[in-house]
Coordinates of C-alpha atoms and ligand atoms in Angstrom, one line a residue:
X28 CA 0.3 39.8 13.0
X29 CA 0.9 38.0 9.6
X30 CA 3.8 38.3 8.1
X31 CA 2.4 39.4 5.0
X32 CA -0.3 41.9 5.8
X33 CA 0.5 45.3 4.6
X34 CA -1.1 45.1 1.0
X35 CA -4.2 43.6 2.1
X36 CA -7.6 45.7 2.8
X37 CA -9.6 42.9 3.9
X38 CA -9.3 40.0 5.9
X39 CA -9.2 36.6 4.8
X40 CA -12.2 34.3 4.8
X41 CA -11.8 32.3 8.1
X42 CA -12.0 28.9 6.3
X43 CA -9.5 29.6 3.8
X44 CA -7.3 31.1 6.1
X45 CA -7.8 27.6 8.5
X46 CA -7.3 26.0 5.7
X47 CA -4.3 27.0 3.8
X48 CA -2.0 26.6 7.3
X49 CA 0.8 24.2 7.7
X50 CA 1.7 24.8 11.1
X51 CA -0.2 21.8 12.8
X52 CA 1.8 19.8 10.6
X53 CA 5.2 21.7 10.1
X54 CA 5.2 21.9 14.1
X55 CA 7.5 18.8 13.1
X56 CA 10.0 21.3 11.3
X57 CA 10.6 23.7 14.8
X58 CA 14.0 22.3 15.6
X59 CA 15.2 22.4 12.3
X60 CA 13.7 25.9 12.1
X61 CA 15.5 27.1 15.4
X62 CA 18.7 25.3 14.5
X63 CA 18.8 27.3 10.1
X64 CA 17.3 30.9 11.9
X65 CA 20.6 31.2 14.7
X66 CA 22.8 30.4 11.5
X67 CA 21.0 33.1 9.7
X68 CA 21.0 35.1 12.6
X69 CA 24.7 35.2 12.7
X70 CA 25.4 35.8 9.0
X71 CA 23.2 39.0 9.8
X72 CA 25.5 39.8 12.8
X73 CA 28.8 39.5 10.2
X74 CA 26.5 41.7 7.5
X75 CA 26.1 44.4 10.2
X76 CA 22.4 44.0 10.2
X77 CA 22.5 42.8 13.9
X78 CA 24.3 44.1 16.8
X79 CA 26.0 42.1 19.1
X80 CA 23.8 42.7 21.6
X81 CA 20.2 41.9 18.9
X82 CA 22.2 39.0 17.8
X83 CA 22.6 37.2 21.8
X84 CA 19.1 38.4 22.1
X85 CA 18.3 35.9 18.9
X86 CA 20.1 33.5 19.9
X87 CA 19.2 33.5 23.4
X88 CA 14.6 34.1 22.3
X89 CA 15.5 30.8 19.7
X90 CA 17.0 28.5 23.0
X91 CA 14.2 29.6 24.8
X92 CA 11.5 28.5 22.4
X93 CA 13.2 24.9 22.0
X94 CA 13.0 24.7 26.0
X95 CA 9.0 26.0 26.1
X96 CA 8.4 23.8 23.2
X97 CA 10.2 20.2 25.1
X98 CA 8.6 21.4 28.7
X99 CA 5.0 21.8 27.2
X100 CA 2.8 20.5 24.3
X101 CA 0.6 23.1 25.0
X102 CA 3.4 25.9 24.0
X103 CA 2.8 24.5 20.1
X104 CA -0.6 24.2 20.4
X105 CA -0.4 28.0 18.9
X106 CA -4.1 28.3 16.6
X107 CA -2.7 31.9 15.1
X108 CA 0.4 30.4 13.5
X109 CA 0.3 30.1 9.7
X110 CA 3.0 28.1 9.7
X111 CA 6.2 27.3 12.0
X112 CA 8.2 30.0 10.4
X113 CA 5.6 32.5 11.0
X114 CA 5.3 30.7 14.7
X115 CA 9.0 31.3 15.4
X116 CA 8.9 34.6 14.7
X117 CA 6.0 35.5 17.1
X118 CA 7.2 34.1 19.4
X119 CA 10.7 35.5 19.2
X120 CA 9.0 38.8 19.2
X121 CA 7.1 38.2 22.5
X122 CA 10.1 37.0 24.1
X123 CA 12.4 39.7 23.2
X124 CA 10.2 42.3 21.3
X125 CA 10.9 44.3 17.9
X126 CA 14.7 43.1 17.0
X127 CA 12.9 39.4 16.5
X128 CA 11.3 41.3 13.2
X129 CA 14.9 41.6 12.3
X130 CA 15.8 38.3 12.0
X131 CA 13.9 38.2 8.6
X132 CA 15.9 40.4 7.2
X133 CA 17.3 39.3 3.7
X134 CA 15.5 35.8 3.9
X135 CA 12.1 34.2 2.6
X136 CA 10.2 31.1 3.8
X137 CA 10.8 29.9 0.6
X138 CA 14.5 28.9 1.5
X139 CA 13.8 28.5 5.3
X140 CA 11.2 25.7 4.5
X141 CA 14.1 24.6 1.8
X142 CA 17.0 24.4 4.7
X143 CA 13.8 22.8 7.3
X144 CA 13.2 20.0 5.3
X145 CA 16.9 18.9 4.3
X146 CA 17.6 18.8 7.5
X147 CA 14.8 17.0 8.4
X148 CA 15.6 14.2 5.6
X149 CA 19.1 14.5 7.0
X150 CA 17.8 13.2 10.4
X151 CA 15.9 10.7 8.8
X152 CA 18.3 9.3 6.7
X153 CA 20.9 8.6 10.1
X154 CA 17.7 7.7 12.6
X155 CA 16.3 5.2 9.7
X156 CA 19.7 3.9 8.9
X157 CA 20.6 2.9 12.4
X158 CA 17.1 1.2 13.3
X159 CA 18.1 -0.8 9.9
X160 CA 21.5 -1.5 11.4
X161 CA 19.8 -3.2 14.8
X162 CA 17.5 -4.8 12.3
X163 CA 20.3 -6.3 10.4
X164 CA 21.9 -7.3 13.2
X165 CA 19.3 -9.6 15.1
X166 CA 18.8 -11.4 11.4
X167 CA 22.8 -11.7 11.6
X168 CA 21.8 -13.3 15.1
X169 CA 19.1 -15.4 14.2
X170 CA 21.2 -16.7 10.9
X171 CA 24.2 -17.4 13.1
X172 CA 21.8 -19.2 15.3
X173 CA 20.3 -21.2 12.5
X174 CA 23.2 -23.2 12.5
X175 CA 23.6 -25.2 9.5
X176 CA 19.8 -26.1 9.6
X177 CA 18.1 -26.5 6.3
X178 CA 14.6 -25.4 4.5
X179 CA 13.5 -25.6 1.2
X180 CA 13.8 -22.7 -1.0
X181 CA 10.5 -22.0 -3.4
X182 CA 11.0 -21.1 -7.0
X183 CA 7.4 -20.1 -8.3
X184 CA 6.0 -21.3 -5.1
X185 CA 6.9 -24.9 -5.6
X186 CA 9.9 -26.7 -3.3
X187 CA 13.2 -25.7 -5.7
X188 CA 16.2 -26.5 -3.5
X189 CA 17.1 -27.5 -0.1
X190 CA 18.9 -24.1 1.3
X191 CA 20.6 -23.0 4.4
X192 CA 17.9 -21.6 6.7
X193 CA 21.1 -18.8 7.4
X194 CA 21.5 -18.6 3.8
X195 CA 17.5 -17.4 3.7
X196 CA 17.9 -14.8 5.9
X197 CA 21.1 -13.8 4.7
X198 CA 18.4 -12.4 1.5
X199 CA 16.5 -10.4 3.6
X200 CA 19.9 -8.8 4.6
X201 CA 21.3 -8.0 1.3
X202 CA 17.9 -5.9 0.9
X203 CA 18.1 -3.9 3.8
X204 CA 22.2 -3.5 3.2
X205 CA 20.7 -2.0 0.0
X206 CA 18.1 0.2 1.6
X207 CA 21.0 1.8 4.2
X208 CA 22.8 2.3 0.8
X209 CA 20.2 4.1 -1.0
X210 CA 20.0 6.4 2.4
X211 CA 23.2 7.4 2.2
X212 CA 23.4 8.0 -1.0
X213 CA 20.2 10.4 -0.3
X214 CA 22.1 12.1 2.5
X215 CA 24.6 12.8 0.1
X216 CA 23.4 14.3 -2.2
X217 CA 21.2 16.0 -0.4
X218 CA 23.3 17.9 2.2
X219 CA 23.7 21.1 1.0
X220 CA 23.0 24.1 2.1
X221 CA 20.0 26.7 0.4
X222 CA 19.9 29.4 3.0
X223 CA 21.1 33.0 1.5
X224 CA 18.5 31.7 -1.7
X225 CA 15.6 33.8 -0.1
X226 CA 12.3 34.3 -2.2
X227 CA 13.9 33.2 -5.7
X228 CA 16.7 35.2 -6.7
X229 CA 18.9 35.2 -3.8
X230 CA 19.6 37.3 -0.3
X231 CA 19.5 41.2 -0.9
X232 CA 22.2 41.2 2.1
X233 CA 25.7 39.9 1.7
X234 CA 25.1 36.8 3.8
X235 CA 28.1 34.5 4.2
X236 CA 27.0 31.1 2.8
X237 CA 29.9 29.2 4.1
X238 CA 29.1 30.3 7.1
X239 CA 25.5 29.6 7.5
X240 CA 26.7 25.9 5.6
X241 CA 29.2 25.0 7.8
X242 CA 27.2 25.9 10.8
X243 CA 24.1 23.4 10.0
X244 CA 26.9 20.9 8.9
X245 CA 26.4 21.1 5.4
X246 CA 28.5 19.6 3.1
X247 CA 28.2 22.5 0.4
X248 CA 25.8 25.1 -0.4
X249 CA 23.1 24.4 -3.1
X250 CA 24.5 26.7 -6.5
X251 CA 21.4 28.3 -7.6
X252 CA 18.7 30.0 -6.2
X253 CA 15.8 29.3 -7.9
X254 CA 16.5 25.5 -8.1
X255 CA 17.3 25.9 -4.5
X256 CA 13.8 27.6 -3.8
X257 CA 11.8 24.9 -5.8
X258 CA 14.1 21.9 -5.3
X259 CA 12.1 18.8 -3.5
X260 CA 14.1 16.1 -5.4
X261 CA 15.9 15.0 -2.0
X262 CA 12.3 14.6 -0.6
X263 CA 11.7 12.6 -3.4
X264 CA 14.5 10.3 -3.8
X265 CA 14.4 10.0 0.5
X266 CA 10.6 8.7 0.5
X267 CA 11.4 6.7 -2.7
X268 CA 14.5 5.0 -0.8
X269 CA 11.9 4.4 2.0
X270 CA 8.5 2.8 -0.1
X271 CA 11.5 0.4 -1.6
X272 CA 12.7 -0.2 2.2
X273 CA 8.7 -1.0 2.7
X274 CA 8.2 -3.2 0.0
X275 CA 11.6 -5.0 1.0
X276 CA 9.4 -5.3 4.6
X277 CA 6.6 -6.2 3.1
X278 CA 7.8 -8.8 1.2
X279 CA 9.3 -10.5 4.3
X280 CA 6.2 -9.7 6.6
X281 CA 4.1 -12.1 3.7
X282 CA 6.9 -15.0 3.5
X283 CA 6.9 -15.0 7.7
X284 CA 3.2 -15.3 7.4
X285 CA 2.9 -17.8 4.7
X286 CA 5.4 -19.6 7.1
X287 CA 3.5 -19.4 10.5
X288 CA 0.4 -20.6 8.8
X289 CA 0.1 -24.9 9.9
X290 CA 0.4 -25.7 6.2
X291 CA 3.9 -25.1 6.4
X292 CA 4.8 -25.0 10.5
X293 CA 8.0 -23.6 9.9
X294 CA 7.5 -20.5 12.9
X295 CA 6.2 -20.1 15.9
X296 CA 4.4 -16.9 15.9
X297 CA 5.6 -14.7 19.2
X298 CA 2.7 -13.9 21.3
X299 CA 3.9 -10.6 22.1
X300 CA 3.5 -9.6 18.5
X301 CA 0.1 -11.4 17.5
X302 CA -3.5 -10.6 18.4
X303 CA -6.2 -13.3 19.1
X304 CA -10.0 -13.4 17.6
X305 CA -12.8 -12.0 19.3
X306 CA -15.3 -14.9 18.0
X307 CA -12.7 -17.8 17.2
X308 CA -10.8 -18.9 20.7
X309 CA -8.5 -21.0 19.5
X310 CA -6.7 -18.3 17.0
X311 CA -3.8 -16.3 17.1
X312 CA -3.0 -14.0 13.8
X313 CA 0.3 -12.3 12.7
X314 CA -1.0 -8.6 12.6
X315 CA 2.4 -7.2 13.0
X316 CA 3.0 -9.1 9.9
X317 CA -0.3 -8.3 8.0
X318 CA 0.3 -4.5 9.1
X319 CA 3.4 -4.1 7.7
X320 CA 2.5 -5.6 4.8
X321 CA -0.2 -2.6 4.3
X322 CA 2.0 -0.3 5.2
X323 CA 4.4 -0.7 2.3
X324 CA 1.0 0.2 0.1
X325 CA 1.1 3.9 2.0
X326 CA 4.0 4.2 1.7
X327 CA 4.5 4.1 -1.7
X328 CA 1.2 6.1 -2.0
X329 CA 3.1 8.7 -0.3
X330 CA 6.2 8.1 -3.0
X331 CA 3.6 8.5 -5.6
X332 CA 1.5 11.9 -4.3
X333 CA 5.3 13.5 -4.2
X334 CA 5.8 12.7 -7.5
X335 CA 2.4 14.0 -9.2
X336 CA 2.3 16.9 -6.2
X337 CA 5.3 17.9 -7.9
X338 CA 5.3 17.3 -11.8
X339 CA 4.7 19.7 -14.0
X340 CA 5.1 22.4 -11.6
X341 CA 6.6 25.7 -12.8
X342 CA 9.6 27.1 -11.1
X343 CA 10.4 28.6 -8.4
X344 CA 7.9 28.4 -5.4
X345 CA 4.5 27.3 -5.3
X346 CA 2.6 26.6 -2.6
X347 CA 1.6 23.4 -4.1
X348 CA 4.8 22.5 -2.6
X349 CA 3.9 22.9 1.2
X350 CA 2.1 19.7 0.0
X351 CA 4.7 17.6 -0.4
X352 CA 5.4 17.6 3.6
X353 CA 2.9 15.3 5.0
X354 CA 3.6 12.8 2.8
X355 CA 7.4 12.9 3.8
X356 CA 6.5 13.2 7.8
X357 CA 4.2 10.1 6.6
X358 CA 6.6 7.7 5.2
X359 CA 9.5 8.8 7.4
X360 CA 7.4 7.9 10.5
X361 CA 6.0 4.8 9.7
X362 CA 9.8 3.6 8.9
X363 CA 11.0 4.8 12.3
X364 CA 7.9 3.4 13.8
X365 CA 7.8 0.1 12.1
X366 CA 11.9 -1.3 12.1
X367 CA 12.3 -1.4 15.9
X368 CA 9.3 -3.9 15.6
X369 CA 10.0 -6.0 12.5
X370 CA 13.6 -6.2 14.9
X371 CA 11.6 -7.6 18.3
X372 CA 9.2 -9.8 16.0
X373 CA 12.6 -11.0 14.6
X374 CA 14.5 -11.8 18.0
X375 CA 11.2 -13.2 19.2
X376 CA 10.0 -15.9 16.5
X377 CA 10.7 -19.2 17.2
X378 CA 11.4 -21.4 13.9
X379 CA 10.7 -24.7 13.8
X380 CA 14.2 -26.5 12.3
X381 CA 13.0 -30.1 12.4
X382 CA 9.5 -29.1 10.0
X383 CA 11.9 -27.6 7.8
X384 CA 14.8 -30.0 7.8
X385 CA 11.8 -32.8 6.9
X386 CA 10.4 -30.2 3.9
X387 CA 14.0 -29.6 2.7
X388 CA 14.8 -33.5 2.3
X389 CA 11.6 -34.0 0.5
X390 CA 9.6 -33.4 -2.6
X391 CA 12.4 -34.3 -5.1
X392 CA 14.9 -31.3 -4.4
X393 CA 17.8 -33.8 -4.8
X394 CA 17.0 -33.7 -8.7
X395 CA 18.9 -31.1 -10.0
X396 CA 21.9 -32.2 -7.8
X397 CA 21.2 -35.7 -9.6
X398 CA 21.8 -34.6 -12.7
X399 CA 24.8 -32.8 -11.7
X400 CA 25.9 -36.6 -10.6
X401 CA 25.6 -37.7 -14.2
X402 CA 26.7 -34.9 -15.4
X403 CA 29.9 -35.4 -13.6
X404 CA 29.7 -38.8 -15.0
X405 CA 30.2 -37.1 -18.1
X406 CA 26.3 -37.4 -19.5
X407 CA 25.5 -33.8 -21.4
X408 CA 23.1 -31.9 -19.3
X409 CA 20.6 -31.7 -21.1
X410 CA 20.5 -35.7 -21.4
X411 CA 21.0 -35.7 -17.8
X412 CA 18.0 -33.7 -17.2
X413 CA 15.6 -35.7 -19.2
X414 CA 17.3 -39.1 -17.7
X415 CA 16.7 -37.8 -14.2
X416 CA 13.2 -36.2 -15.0
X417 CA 12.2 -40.0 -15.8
X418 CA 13.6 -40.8 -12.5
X419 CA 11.6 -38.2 -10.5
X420 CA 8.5 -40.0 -13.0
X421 CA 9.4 -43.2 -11.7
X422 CA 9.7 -41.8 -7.9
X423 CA 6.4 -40.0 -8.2
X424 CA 4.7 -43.4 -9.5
X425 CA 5.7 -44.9 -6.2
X426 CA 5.5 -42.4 -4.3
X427 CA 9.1 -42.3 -2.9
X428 CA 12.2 -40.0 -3.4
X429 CA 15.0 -40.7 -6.0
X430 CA 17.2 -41.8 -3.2
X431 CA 14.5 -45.4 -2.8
X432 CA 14.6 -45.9 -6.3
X433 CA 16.7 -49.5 -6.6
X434 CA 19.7 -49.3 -8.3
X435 CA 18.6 -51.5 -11.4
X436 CA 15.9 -49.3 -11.5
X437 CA 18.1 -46.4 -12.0
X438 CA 20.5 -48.2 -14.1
X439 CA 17.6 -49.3 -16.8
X440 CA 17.4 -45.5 -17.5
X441 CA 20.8 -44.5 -17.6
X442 CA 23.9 -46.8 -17.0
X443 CA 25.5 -44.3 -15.6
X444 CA 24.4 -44.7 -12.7
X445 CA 26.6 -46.0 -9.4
X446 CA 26.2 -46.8 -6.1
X447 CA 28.1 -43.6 -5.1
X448 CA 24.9 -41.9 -6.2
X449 CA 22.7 -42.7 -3.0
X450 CA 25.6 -40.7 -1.2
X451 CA 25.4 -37.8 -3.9
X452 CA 22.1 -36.6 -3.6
X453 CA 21.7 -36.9 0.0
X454 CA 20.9 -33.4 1.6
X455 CA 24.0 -32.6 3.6
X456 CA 25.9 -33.1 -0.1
X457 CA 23.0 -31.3 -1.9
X458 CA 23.6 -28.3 0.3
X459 CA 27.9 -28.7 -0.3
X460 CA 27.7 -29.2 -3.9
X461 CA 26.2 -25.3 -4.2
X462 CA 29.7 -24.5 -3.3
X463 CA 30.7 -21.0 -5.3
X464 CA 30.7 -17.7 -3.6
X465 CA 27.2 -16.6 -3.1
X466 CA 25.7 -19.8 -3.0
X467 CA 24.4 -22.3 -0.1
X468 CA 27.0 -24.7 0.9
X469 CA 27.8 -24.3 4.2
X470 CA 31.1 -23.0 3.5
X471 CA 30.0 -20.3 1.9
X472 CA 27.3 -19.2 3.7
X473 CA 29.9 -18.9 6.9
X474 CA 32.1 -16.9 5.0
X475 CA 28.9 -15.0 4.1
X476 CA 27.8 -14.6 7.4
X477 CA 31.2 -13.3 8.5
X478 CA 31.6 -10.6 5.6
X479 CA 28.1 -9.2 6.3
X480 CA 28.8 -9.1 10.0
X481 CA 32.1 -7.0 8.9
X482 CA 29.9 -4.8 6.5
X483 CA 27.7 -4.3 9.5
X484 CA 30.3 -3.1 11.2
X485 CA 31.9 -0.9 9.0
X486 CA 28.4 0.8 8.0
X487 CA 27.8 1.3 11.5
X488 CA 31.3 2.8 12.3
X489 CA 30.8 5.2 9.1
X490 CA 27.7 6.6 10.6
X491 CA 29.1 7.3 14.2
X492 CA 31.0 9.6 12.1
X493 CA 27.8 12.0 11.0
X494 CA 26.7 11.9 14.3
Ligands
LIG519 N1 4.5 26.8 4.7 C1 5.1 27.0 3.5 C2 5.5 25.6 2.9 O1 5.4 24.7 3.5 C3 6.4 27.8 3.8 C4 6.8 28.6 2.6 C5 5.7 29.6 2.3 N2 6.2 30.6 1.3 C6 5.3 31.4 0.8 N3 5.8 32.2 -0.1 N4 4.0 31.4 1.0 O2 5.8 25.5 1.7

């Protein structure tokens, strides 16, 4: 039986009726669903709609379609349901017959599929957050490891500075410290409850809020019924929090690669995470890499369909908005899918410290430290820079670094030049001389190293909390 059937005289064409379903999609949504009906159920019991005895019933039909639904795939695999509200209720009714039509008294589907998917976002906020916490944490390993080894860092592509191999990865981890942020800023502002909202203008039954709230562990209740009924901006802001996590993947997945490729050397790729080529035998290709790269382009495709799925549409309920679900199931799977492997590539790659330690003290990156040395000297910087730039002329002409240039040499540019110079721009100095906070001297990055692995921690302990 439909839950809408009275007023209609005819039956619906099969292919629009196949058509217009959700439920082999919103099968997702059933333990949310179970979890927002026994709330409901018991604000019905305090309204007097339900007896004791209907409301155990309830509660008892809604535990026993979670258990057939965990023992059997088969149980879901329901080709009547319109959707998994409608497949909850027949199923309530066949377990404990007519009082399961009472448990939609004084709602709609309009705020049940409201309360489904914050609660889903909910979940995905703390599931996604933690696999970014493991993920964090073996780049915390892997910096610690790292040592004080250095690599060049690339400005435009081209060999900018020697860096801190730590202080490389310590990057990627401000990103994802950010993308945990933006999550639970979205869980935020998101937890509230919308149940007692019904269709548009609120329950018909004096349903307790708090109660129903507090039960599904709510922060609040949402304060108006038809935003609550047509409200998606949580999906929105949750899949947008998740393309930027992808893009901050993405970015990385192309840097490894670039990395791994033998015109750099500076990674190993780990076999376990990299196919070989059917025709050439001596390949082996970074497709965890490559795919993750892609994926950040769904992703964001699924950020975008939310957002023109959803513009411009009137208030309250449409069913345009049942649209707005795969893209969210989407997005939200292919960030718990993909972390737990960016974090085994991670633990797995081998880098390769002596390729980078010989690009880091090559290609001139000394310069900018050298004229720091004059400018110390007391030159004006922008005379340094010019003085030095005819130095790194000179160099190039010979084809050696700054650091081989004679001293006359260097002297017949600028007289400000001493023997404590060779001493200056050599790498181990380079790297100390970037000593403010923030920056790559090895001081710093240690004390960077030990604030994120305190962040970590704190993070981490805040979510234990939610769960
Ligand atoms: N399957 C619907 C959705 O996902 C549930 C709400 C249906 N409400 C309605 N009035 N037809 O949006």
């Amino acid at each position: 039986m439909k839950m809408w059937s009275g007023r209609f005289r005819r039956p619906l064409d099969p292919a629009f009726e196949k058509w217009q379903r959700s439920f082999d999609f919103d099968c997702r949504l059933l333990e949310c669903e179970l979890e927002a009906s026994a709330a409901h159920a018991r604000a019905l019991r305090q309204a007097g709609v339900l007896s004791a005895e209907e409301l155990e019933s309830v509660l008892h039909g809604l535990e026993q379609i979670g258990e057939h639904a965990a023992d059997s795939a088969e149980f879901i695999d329901d080709s009547e349901a319109e959707d998994v509200h409608h497949f909850v209720e027949k199923q309530l009714v066949a377990l404990i017959g007519d009082a399961g039509f009472k448990l939609h008294s004084g709602r709609s589907r309009n705020e049940q599929i409201a309360a489904d998917l914050r609660l889903y976002v909910r979940a995905g906020c703390d599931e996604i957050s933690e696999a970014i916490s493991n993920c964090i944490s073996v780049f915390l390993d892997r910096a610690e490891q790292a040592g004080q080894a250095p690599m060049p860092a690339y400005t435009h592509m081209q060999r900018a500075e020697p860096v801190l191999v730590a202080h490389w990865l310590l990057a990627y981890i401000e990103m994802f410290f950010r993308d945990r942020d933006r999550l639970a800023d979205c869980r935020r502002r998101g937890n509230l409850c919308p149940l007692g909202s019904a269709a548009v203008a609120g329950s018909t039954l004096p349903l307790n809020r708090e109660l129903m709230a507090g039960e599904l562990g709510f922060d609040s209740q949402t304060a108006n019924s038809i935003d609550a009924t047509s409200d998606r901006d949580f999906v929105l802001e949750f899949v947008n929090a998740l393309s930027l996590l992808a893009l901050h993947l993405s970015r990385w997945a192309e840097e490894m690669l670039l990395f791994s490729s033998q015109e750099y050397s500076f990674l190993q790729l780990p076999e376990a995470y990299s196919t070989g080529s059917s025709a050439m035998p001596q390949k082996m290709n970074g497709d965890l890499l490559e795919l993750t790269r892609a994926k950040a382009g769904r992703v964001i495709g699924d950020a975008t369909a939310l957002m023109i799925t959803t513009k411009g549409l009137p208030l309250a309920y449409n069913k345009d908005l049942q649209e707005t679900q795969e893209p969210l199931f989407h997005a939200t799977e292919t960030a718990v899918l993909l972390l737990p492997l960016v974090t085994g590539w991670m633990s797995a790659v081998e880098f390769n410290f002596e390729r980078m330690q010989k690009a880091a003290a090559t290609g001139h990156m000394n310069a900018f430290a050298a004229a720091t040395y004059l400018t110390r000297k007391g030159v004006p910087f922008r005379i340094a820079h010019e003085q030095v730039g005819k130095a790194v002329r000179l160099a190039f002409d010979n084809q050696c670094e700054l650091q081989d240039l004679a001293l006359e040499q260097l002297r017949d540019i600028d007289n400000h030049f001493n023997q404590d110079f060779y001493d200056f721009v050599k790498l181990e100095n380079v790297l100390a001389i970037h000593d403010v906070s923030g920056g790559t001297a090895p001081v710093q990055v240690r004390e960077a190293l030990s604030t994120a692995r305190k962040k970590l921690g704190s993070v981490q302990e805040e979510s234990h909390a939610h769960a």
